[in-house]
């Protein structure tokens, strides 16, 4: 059966991670934060934040601005957003797929609402993808089964005619159990080869 739907992860596939360990470590160095305290407070808030239960302002109040700081909230937010960089070669793959008109392209990622909206625009993804199944809007995080089931249902996608692409192997276990074809992202050239192996033409 021919492929109809292709779901892309964002961080690690189409661009850098939004607010992962590497970005938080850089922030701790830049702003002189206690790294251990920052990590603990981040972990307390991140799941709620990334499933839409708190705003970026509430997250920062919990994780950073629970005490007076020598820098402003806006300075810190600007640093957060500046950590996002696109992967042009991977986006070129998505663009080539979109231009064929044969596939419905969607994203499926874990991300907070404000960072997610910025990254979709900053990477130019709103021009290529028809839907964005992000944890902040889905109310669930990968690798929980329900986020994949909801994405498939909302997309009206047959699992056997769908592909999920992610850079983390554990995020592909559940979709594979659901009957979805999966690709572990290891770079844009390999992605092109893996798509071709599944019968997807660019």
Short mmCIF file of C-alpha atoms in Angstrom, two decimals:
data_model
loop_
_atom_site.label_atom_id
_atom_site.label_comp_id
_atom_site.label_asym_id
_atom_site.label_seq_id
_atom_site.Cartn_x
_atom_site.Cartn_y
_atom_site.Cartn_z
CA UNK A 1 0.00 0.00 0.00
CA UNK A 2 1.27 3.46 -0.85
CA UNK A 3 2.23 5.93 1.86
CA UNK A 4 -0.22 8.79 2.43
CA UNK A 5 0.90 10.45 5.70
CA UNK A 6 4.41 11.31 6.92
CA UNK A 7 4.90 12.58 10.48
CA UNK A 8 8.15 14.41 11.36
CA UNK A 9 9.60 15.11 14.77
CA UNK A 10 10.87 18.71 14.98
CA UNK A 11 13.72 18.96 17.50
CA UNK A 12 16.61 16.77 16.37
CA UNK A 13 15.13 16.21 12.89
CA UNK A 14 14.10 19.53 11.35
CA UNK A 15 16.18 21.69 13.68
CA UNK A 16 17.96 21.81 16.99
CA UNK A 17 16.14 20.89 20.16
CA UNK A 18 14.16 23.74 21.64
CA UNK A 19 14.90 23.55 25.37
CA UNK A 20 16.75 20.31 26.01
CA UNK A 21 19.71 19.62 28.29
CA UNK A 22 22.24 21.26 25.99
CA UNK A 23 20.26 24.49 25.75
CA UNK A 24 19.57 24.60 29.49
CA UNK A 25 23.25 24.03 30.31
CA UNK A 26 24.16 26.95 28.04
CA UNK A 27 21.58 29.12 29.82
CA UNK A 28 22.98 28.16 33.23
CA UNK A 29 26.45 29.24 32.11
CA UNK A 30 25.25 32.42 30.41
CA UNK A 31 23.18 33.65 33.37
CA UNK A 32 25.18 32.16 36.25
CA UNK A 33 22.43 29.85 37.48
CA UNK A 34 22.94 27.08 39.98
CA UNK A 35 22.83 24.20 37.49
CA UNK A 36 21.57 21.58 39.97
CA UNK A 37 18.79 23.80 41.30
CA UNK A 38 17.79 24.85 37.78
CA UNK A 39 17.67 21.19 36.66
CA UNK A 40 15.51 20.20 39.63
CA UNK A 41 13.05 23.05 39.15
CA UNK A 42 12.89 22.43 35.39
CA UNK A 43 12.00 18.77 35.96
CA UNK A 44 9.22 19.78 38.35
CA UNK A 45 7.59 21.97 35.72
CA UNK A 46 8.49 20.65 32.27
CA UNK A 47 5.78 18.02 31.81
CA UNK A 48 3.03 20.46 32.76
CA UNK A 49 4.56 23.15 30.54
CA UNK A 50 4.99 20.91 27.50
CA UNK A 51 1.44 19.55 27.74
CA UNK A 52 -0.10 23.02 27.82
CA UNK A 53 -0.71 23.27 31.56
CA UNK A 54 1.36 26.40 32.11
CA UNK A 55 2.63 29.36 30.10
CA UNK A 56 6.26 30.21 29.48
CA UNK A 57 5.91 32.98 32.07
CA UNK A 58 4.72 30.46 34.67
CA UNK A 59 7.50 28.03 33.75
CA UNK A 60 10.15 30.73 34.12
CA UNK A 61 8.70 31.87 37.45
CA UNK A 62 9.02 28.30 38.70
CA UNK A 63 12.39 27.39 37.19
CA UNK A 64 14.36 30.66 37.18
CA UNK A 65 12.64 33.71 38.64
CA UNK A 66 11.64 32.28 42.01
CA UNK A 67 14.24 34.70 43.38
CA UNK A 68 15.48 38.14 42.26
CA UNK A 69 17.83 38.02 39.28
CA UNK A 70 20.28 40.47 37.78
CA UNK A 71 18.73 39.86 34.36
CA UNK A 72 15.19 40.27 33.08
CA UNK A 73 12.59 37.73 32.02
CA UNK A 74 12.77 39.17 28.51
CA UNK A 75 16.56 38.72 28.40
CA UNK A 76 16.19 35.08 29.40
CA UNK A 77 13.37 34.43 26.95
CA UNK A 78 15.40 35.99 24.13
CA UNK A 79 18.24 33.59 24.94
CA UNK A 80 15.84 30.63 24.94
CA UNK A 81 14.45 31.47 21.52
CA UNK A 82 17.92 32.15 20.10
CA UNK A 83 18.95 28.54 20.74
CA UNK A 84 16.71 27.31 17.90
CA UNK A 85 18.41 26.71 14.56
CA UNK A 86 16.95 24.97 11.50
CA UNK A 87 18.46 21.96 9.74
CA UNK A 88 18.24 23.15 6.10
CA UNK A 89 19.00 19.74 4.53
CA UNK A 90 16.23 18.03 6.47
CA UNK A 91 13.79 20.81 5.68
CA UNK A 92 14.74 20.43 2.02
CA UNK A 93 13.62 16.78 2.25
CA UNK A 94 10.26 17.90 3.66
CA UNK A 95 9.98 20.55 0.95
CA UNK A 96 10.66 18.01 -1.78
CA UNK A 97 7.98 15.72 -0.33
CA UNK A 98 5.49 18.58 -0.13
CA UNK A 99 6.15 19.57 -3.73
CA UNK A 100 5.22 16.11 -4.99
CA UNK A 101 1.65 16.65 -3.79
CA UNK A 102 1.46 12.93 -2.94
CA UNK A 103 1.82 13.04 0.84
CA UNK A 104 0.21 14.76 3.80
CA UNK A 105 3.06 16.09 5.94
CA UNK A 106 2.56 16.66 9.67
CA UNK A 107 4.74 17.21 12.71
CA UNK A 108 4.54 15.24 15.96
CA UNK A 109 6.72 16.64 18.71
CA UNK A 110 7.11 17.43 22.39
CA UNK A 111 7.27 21.20 22.85
CA UNK A 112 5.89 24.07 24.91
CA UNK A 113 3.39 26.30 23.12
CA UNK A 114 5.40 29.50 22.83
CA UNK A 115 8.62 27.86 21.72
CA UNK A 116 6.73 25.57 19.37
CA UNK A 117 4.90 28.41 17.62
CA UNK A 118 8.14 30.35 17.24
CA UNK A 119 10.04 27.37 15.84
CA UNK A 120 7.34 26.44 13.34
CA UNK A 121 7.53 29.96 11.91
CA UNK A 122 11.30 30.39 12.27
CA UNK A 123 12.01 27.11 10.47
CA UNK A 124 9.43 27.88 7.76
CA UNK A 125 7.43 24.75 8.57
CA UNK A 126 4.00 26.36 8.29
CA UNK A 127 4.53 26.54 4.54
CA UNK A 128 5.25 22.80 4.19
CA UNK A 129 3.18 20.92 6.79
CA UNK A 130 -0.60 20.70 6.90
CA UNK A 131 -0.98 19.96 10.64
CA UNK A 132 1.08 20.21 13.82
CA UNK A 133 0.47 17.60 16.51
CA UNK A 134 2.51 19.12 19.34
CA UNK A 135 2.36 17.95 22.94
CA UNK A 136 1.32 21.43 24.13
CA UNK A 137 -1.85 21.17 22.04
CA UNK A 138 -2.37 17.40 22.30
CA UNK A 139 -2.16 17.23 26.10
CA UNK A 140 0.20 14.25 25.95
CA UNK A 141 3.93 13.63 25.52
CA UNK A 142 5.82 11.15 23.41
CA UNK A 143 6.36 8.28 23.99
CA UNK A 144 2.87 7.91 25.56
CA UNK A 145 0.59 5.83 23.35
CA UNK A 146 -2.26 8.34 23.38
CA UNK A 147 -0.38 11.10 21.53
CA UNK A 148 0.24 8.78 18.57
CA UNK A 149 -3.31 7.42 18.61
CA UNK A 150 -4.73 10.94 18.71
CA UNK A 151 -2.47 12.12 15.88
CA UNK A 152 -3.47 9.19 13.67
CA UNK A 153 -7.16 9.69 14.45
CA UNK A 154 -7.11 13.44 13.89
CA UNK A 155 -5.17 13.01 10.66
CA UNK A 156 -7.49 10.19 9.55
CA UNK A 157 -4.34 8.25 8.73
CA UNK A 158 -4.14 4.49 8.25
CA UNK A 159 -1.18 3.29 10.35
CA UNK A 160 0.09 0.98 7.61
CA UNK A 161 0.13 3.89 5.16
CA UNK A 162 1.91 6.25 7.55
CA UNK A 163 5.54 6.93 8.45
CA UNK A 164 6.86 8.44 11.69
CA UNK A 165 10.35 10.00 11.68
CA UNK A 166 12.15 10.67 14.97
CA UNK A 167 15.76 10.95 16.15
CA UNK A 168 15.06 9.00 19.35
CA UNK A 169 14.53 5.26 19.02
CA UNK A 170 12.26 5.07 22.09
CA UNK A 171 9.80 7.45 20.41
CA UNK A 172 9.36 4.97 17.56
CA UNK A 173 8.50 1.90 19.64
CA UNK A 174 4.81 2.72 20.16
CA UNK A 175 4.03 3.79 16.58
CA UNK A 176 5.68 0.60 15.35
CA UNK A 177 3.39 -1.39 17.69
CA UNK A 178 0.44 0.49 16.21
CA UNK A 179 1.41 -0.69 12.74
CA UNK A 180 3.10 2.52 11.59
CA UNK A 181 6.27 2.41 9.49
CA UNK A 182 9.13 4.20 11.26
CA UNK A 183 12.43 5.85 10.41
CA UNK A 184 15.17 6.61 12.94
CA UNK A 185 16.63 9.92 11.80
CA UNK A 186 20.42 9.86 11.33
CA UNK A 187 20.86 12.77 8.95
CA UNK A 188 19.24 14.09 5.80
CA UNK A 189 21.08 11.84 3.29
CA UNK A 190 20.12 8.72 5.26
CA UNK A 191 16.55 10.00 5.56
CA UNK A 192 16.27 10.21 1.78
CA UNK A 193 17.53 6.62 1.49
CA UNK A 194 15.19 5.34 4.20
CA UNK A 195 12.18 7.04 2.60
CA UNK A 196 13.08 5.57 -0.78
CA UNK A 197 13.30 2.12 0.82
CA UNK A 198 9.68 2.56 1.96
CA UNK A 199 8.58 3.50 -1.54
CA UNK A 200 8.43 7.26 -0.97
CA UNK A 201 9.56 9.27 -3.97
CA UNK A 202 10.94 12.81 -3.71
#
